[in-house]
Coordinates of C-alpha atoms in Angstrom, one line a residue:
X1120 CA 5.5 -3.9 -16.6
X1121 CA 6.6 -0.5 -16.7
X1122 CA 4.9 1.4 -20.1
X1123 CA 5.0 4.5 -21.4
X1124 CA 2.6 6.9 -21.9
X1125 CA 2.5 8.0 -25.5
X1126 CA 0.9 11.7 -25.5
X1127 CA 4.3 13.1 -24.6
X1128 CA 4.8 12.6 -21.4
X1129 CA 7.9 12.7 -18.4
X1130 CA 9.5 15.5 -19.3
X1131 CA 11.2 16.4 -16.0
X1132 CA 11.5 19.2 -14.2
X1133 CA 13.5 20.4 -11.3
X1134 CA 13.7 22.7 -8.6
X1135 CA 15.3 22.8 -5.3
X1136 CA 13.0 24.0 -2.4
X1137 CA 14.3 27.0 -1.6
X1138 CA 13.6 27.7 -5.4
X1139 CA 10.1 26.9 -5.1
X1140 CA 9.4 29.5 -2.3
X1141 CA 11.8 32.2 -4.1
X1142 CA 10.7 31.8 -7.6
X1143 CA 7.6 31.7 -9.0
X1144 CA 6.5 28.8 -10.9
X1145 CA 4.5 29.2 -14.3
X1146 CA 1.5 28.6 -13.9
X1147 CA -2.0 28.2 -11.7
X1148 CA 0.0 26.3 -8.5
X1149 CA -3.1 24.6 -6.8
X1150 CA -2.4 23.9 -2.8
X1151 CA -2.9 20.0 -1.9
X1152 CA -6.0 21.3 0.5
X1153 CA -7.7 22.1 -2.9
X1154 CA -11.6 20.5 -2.3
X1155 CA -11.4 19.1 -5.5
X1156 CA -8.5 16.8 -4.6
X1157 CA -9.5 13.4 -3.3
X1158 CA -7.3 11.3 -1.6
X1159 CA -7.5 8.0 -0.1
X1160 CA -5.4 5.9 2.3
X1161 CA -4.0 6.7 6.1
X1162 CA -2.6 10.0 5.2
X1163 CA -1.6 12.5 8.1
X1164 CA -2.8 16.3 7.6
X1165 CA -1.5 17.4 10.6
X1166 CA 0.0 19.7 7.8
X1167 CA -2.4 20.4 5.4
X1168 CA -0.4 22.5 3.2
X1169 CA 1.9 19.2 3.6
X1170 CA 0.1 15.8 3.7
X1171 CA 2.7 12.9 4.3
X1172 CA 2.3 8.9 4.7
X1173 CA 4.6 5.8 4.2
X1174 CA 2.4 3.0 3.8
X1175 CA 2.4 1.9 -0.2
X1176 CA -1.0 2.7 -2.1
X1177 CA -1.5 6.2 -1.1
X1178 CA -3.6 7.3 -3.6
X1179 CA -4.6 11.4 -5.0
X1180 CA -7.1 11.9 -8.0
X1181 CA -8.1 15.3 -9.8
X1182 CA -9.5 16.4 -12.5
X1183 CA -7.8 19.4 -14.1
X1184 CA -8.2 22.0 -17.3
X1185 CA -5.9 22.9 -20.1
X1186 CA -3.5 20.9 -21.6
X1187 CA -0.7 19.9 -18.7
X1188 CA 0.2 19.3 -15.6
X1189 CA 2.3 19.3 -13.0
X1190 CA 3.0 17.7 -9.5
X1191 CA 4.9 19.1 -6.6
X1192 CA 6.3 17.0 -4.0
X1193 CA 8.9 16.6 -0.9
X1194 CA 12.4 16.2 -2.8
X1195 CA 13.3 12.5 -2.7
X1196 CA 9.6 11.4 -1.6
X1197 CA 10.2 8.3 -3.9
X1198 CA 8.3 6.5 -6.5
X1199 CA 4.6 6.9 -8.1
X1200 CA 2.5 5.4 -10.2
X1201 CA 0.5 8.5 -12.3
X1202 CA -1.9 7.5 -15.2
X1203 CA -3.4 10.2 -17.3
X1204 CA -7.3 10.0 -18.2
X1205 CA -7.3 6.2 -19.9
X1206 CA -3.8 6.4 -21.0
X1207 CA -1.5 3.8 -19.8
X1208 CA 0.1 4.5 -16.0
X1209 CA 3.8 5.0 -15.9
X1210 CA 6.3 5.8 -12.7
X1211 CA 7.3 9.1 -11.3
X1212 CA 10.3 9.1 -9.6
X1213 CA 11.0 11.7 -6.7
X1214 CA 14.6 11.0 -6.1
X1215 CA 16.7 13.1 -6.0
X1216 CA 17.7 15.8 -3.4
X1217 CA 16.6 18.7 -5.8
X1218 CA 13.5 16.9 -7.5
X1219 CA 10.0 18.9 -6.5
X1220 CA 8.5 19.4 -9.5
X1221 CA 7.8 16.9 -12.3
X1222 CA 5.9 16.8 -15.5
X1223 CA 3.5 14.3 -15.7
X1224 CA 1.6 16.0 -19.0
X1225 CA 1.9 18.5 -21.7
X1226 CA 0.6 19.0 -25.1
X1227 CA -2.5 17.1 -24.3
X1228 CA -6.1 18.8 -26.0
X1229 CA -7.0 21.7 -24.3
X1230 CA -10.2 20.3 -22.3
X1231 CA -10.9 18.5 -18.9
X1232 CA -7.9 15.5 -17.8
X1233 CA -8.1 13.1 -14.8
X1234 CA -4.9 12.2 -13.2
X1235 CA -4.4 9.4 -10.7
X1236 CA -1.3 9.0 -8.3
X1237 CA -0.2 6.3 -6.5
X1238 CA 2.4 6.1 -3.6
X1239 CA 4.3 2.9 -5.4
X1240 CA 6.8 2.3 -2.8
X1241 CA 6.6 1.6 1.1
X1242 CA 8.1 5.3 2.6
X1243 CA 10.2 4.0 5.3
X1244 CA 13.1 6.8 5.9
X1245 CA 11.2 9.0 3.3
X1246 CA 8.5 10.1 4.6
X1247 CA 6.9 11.6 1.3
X1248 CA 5.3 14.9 1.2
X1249 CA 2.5 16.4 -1.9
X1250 CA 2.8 19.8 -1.8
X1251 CA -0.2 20.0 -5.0
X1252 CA -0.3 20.3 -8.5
X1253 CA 1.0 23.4 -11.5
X1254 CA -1.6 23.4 -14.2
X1255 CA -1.6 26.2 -17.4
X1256 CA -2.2 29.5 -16.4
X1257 CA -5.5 30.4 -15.4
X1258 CA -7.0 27.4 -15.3
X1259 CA -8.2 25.4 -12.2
X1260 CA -9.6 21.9 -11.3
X1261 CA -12.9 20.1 -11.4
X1262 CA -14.6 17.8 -9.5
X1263 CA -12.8 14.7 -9.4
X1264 CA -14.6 11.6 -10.6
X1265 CA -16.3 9.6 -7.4
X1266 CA -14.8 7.3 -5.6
X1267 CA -15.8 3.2 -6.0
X1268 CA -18.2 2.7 -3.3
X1269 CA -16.7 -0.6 -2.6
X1270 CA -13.8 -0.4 -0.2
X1271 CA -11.1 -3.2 0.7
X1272 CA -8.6 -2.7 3.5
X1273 CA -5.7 -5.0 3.1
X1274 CA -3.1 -5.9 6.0
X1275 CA 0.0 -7.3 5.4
X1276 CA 3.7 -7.5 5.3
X1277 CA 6.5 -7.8 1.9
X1278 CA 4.5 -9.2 -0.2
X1279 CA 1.0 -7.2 -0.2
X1280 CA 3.3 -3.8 -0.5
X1281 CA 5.4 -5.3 -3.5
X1282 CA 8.4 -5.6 -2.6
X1283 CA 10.8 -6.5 -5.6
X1284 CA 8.1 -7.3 -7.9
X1285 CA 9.9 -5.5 -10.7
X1286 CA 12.6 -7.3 -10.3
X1287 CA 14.4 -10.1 -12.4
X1288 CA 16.6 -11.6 -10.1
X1289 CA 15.8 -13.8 -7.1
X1290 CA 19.1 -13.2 -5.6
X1291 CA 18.6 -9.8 -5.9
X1292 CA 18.1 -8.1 -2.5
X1293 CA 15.8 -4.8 -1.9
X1294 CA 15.5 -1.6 -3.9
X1295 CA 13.2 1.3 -4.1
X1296 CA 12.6 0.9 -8.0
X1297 CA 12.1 -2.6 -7.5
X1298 CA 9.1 -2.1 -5.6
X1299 CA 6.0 -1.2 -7.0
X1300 CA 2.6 -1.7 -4.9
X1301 CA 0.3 -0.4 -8.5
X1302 CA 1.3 -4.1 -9.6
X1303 CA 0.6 -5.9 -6.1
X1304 CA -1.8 -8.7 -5.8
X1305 CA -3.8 -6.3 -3.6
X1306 CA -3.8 -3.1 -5.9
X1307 CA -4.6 -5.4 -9.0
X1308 CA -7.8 -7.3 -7.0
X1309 CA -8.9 -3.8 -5.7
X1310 CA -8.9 -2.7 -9.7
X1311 CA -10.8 -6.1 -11.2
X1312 CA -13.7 -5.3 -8.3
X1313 CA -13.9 -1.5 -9.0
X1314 CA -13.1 -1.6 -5.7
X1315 CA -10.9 1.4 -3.2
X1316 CA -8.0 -0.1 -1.4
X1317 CA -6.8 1.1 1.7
X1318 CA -3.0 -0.5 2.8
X1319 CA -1.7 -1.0 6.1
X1320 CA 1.7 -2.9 5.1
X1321 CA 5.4 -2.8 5.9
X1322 CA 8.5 -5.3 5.1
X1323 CA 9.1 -7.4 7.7
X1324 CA 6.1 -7.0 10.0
X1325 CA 4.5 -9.9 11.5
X1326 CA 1.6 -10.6 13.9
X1327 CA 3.0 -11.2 16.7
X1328 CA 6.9 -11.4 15.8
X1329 CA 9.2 -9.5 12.9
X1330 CA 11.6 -10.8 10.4
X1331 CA 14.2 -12.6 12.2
X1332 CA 13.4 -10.8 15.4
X1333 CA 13.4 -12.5 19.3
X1334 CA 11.4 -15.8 19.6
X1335 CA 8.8 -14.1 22.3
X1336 CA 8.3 -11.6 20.3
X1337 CA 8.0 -7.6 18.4
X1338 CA 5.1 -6.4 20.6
X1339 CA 6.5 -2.7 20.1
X1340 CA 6.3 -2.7 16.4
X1341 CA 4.4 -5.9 15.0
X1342 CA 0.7 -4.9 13.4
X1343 CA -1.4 -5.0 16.5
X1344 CA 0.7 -2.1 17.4
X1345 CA 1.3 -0.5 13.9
X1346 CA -2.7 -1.0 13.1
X1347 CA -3.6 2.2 15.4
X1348 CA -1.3 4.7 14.0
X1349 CA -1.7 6.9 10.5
X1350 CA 1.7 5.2 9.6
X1351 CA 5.0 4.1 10.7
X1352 CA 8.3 5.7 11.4
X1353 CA 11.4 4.7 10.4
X1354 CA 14.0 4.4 13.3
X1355 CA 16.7 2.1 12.9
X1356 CA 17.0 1.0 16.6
X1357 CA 13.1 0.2 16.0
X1358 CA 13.0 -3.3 18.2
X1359 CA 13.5 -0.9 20.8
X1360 CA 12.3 2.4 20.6
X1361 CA 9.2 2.6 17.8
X1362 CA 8.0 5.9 16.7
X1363 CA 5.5 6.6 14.7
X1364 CA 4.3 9.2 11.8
X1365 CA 1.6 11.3 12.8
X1366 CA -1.7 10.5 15.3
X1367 CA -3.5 7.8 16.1
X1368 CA -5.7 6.7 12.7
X1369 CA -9.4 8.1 13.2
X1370 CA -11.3 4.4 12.1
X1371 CA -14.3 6.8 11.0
X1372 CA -11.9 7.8 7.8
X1373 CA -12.7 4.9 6.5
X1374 CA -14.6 1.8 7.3
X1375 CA -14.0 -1.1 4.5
X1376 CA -16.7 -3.6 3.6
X1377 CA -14.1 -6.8 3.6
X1378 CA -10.7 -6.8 5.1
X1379 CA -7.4 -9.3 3.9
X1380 CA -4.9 -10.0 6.4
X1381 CA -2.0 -11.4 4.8
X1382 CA 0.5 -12.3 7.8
X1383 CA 2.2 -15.1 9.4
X1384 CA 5.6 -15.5 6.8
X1385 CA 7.7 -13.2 8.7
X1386 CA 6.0 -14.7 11.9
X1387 CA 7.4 -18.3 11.2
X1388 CA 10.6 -17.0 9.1
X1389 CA 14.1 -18.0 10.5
X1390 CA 12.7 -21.5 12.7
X1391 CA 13.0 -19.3 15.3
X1392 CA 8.9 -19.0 16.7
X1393 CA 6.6 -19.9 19.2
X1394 CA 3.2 -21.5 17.3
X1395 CA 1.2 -20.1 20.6
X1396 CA 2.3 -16.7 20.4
X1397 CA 1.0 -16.4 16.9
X1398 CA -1.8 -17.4 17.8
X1399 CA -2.7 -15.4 20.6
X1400 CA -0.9 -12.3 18.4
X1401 CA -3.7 -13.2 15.2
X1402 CA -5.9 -12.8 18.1
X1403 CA -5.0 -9.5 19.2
X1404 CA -5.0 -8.3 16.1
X1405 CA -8.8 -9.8 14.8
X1406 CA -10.0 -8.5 18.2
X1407 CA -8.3 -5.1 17.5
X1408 CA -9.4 -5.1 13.6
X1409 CA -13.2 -6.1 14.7
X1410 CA -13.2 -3.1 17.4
X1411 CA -12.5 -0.8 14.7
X1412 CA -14.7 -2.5 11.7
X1413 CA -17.8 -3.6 13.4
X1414 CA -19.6 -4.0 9.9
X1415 CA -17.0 -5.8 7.5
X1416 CA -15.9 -9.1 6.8
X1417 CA -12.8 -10.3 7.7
X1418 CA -10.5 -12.6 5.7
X1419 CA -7.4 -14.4 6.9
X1420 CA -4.9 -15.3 4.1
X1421 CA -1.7 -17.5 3.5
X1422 CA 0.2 -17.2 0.2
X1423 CA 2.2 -17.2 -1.0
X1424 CA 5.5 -17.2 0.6
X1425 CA 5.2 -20.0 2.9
X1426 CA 5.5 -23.5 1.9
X1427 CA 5.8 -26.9 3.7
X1428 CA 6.0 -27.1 7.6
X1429 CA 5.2 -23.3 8.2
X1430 CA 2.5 -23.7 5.7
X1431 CA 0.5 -26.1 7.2
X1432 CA 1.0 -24.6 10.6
X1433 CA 0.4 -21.5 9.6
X1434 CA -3.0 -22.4 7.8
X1435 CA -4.2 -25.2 11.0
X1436 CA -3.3 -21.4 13.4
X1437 CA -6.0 -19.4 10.8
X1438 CA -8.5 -22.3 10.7
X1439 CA -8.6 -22.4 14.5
X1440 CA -8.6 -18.5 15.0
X1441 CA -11.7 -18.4 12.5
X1442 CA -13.3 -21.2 13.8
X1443 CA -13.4 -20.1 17.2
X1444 CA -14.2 -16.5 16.4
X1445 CA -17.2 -18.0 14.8
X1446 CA -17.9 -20.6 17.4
X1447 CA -18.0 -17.1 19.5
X1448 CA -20.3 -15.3 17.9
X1449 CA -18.4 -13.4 15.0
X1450 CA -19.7 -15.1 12.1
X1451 CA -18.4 -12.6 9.4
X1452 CA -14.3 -13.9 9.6
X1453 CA -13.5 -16.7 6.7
X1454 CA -10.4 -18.0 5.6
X1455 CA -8.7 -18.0 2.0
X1456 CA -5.4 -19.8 0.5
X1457 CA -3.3 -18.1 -1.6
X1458 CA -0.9 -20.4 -4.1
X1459 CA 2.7 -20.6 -2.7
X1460 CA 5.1 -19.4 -5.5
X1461 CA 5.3 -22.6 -7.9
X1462 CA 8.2 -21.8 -10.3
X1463 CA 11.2 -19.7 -11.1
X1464 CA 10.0 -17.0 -13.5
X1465 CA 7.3 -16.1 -10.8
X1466 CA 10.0 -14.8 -8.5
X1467 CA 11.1 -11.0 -8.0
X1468 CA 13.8 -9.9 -5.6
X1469 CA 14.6 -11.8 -2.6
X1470 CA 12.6 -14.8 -3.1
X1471 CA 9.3 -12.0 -3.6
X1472 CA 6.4 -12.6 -6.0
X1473 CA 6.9 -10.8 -9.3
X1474 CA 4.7 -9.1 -10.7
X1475 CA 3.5 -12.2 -13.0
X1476 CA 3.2 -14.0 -9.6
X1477 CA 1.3 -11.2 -8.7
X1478 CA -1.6 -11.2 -11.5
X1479 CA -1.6 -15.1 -10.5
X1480 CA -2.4 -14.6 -6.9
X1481 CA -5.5 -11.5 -7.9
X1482 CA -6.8 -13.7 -9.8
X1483 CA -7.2 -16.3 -7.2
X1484 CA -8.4 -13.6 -4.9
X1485 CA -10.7 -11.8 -7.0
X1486 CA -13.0 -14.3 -8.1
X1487 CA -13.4 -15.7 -4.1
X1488 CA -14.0 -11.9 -2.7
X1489 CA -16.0 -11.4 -5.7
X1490 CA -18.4 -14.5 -4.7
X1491 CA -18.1 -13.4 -0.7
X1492 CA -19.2 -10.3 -1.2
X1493 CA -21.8 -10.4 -4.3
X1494 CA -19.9 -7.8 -6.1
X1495 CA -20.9 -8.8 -9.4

């Protein structure tokens, strides 16, 4: 899934940072707090000069003059997705411990580009930084192009970041360039509805209990708890002791019109849960996610990494959560079934979707949030 651009592009550059602050780089070097940068997704700007996330999906758009251009970020801030005015997208990769500066275009006309960026990969340990953009000297950007005035928030776990999706082997466990959120189910329904996608997502999470954690519970770092910060911090003794990167997430950032929660696998992974808890922990968190988003529409999903006994339990848990929200007044929460994984060339790394299993479950989605919301 991975293509190339074809106007000469990917010619890499690299700098350490100590070389960026001692020696000047050619050309106009325009600061990420440039006005004409949009950016969307729970970023933290407690820096400015240094905005930094770690949930998957980040995106930053621009329009810029002359005929290249490139990005500056935190060394080893992982993957991206960039795509060039209409060209085809291809990754960036912000790997190694000198990598800052990469080229994402030269030789293009000389004349007004757009770029698009997306954070690919879930940031864990990385904790990626922008640190803004190097065009031809002299020249400067435009006003972006708008943002779509539609606006999806999705909540999940593995499979709405994209975990392994670019992978070919099933028994293949996870890996950074593996992973690529651009081809998600989520970032490929947001794209068929002209739609912005914000992500709150992390391997493992659950809503009430974590991968393979304690039977009672993960109330220190499962999504009701996760869902009020900018992002999530890795810390390896994390059961115990969860930090988090940056503040608590200002709601008036952004207030989607529907909202997918995709949860409950990790919940019922490892036949080691309690059926109650999940339930009272997908009430928490539709209680929590209603506070916040009085206006939207809320949509509970399955899929499509669940099959047979935790299936069905998982989907009779949703239909009594909705039906009872309803029954109490909130008539704006509906339920949706996602197809579980049906073959062997739909599977990425780890028993994951792949990215063909991800087209098949957007275009399951689309068409239903397409109808639910009269985006037409």
């Amino acid at each position: 899934m991975r293509k190339c651009l074809f106007i000469a592009l990917l010619a890499i550059v690299s700098h350490s940072v100590s070389a960026i602050k001692t020696i000047p780089i050619k050309g106009t070097v325009v600061s990420p707090t440039d006005v004409n940068i949009r950016y969307t997704g729970r970023i933290s700007f407690t820096n400015p000069e240094r905005p930094t996330w770690n949930y998957p999906g980040i995106q930053i758009m621009a329009a810029f003059e002359g005929t290249s251009l490139r990005m500056m970020a935190k060394p080893q801030s992982g993957y991206f997705v960039a795509q060039i005015d209409q060209a085809e997208p291809f990754k960036v990769a912000f790997r190694g411990e000198r990598d800052s500066v990469m080229t994402l275009a030269t030789a293009l006309p000389d004349g007004c580009h757009t770029v698009r960026l997306m954070y690919a990969i879930e940031g864990y340990e990385l904790f990626p930084e922008f640190w803004g953009f190097v065009l031809d000297e002299g020249r400067q950007l435009a006003e972006a192009p708008a943002l779509p005035s539609r606006k999806i928030e999705f909540i999940g776990n593995s499979i709405t970041c994209g975990y392994g999706n670019e992978g070919l082997n099933k028994d293949d466990h996870f890996d950074y360039a593996t992973e690529n959120h651009y081809y998600s189910y989520a970032s490929i329904t947001a794209r068929n509805l002209k739609a912005q996608h914000w992500v709150v997502a992390r391997s493992g999470i659950g809503a009430y209990r974590n991968y393979g954690e304690a039977k009672t519970g993960s109330p220190g770092s499962c999504m009701p708890m996760q869902y009020e910060y900018t992002g999530y911090a890795w810390n390896p003794d994390f059961r115990n002791q969860p930090t988090f990167l940056g503040e608590k997430w200002d709601y008036s950032r952004y207030q989607p019109d529907v909202i997918c929660i995709n949860l409950g696998t990790n919940d019922t992974s490892t036949n080691n849960y309690d059926l109650d808890l999940l339930k009272q922990g997908y009430q928490k968190l539709l209680k929590q996610v209603r506070d916040h988003n009085p206006k939207a529409k809320i949509v509970f999903l399955t899929g499509s990494m669940l099959y047979n006994k935790e299936l069905q339990e998982v989907k009779q848990l949703l239909d009594e959560v909705t039906a009872e929200a309803q029954k109490s007044g909130d008539k704006e929460v509906y339920r949706f079934d996602i197809s579980p994984i049906s073959g062997e060339e739909f599977y990425g790394n780890d028993y994951h979707p792949n990215v063909y299993q991800d087209e098949k479950m957007a275009a399951e989605l689309t068409p239903y949030l397409r109808q639910l919301m009269g985006w037409y």
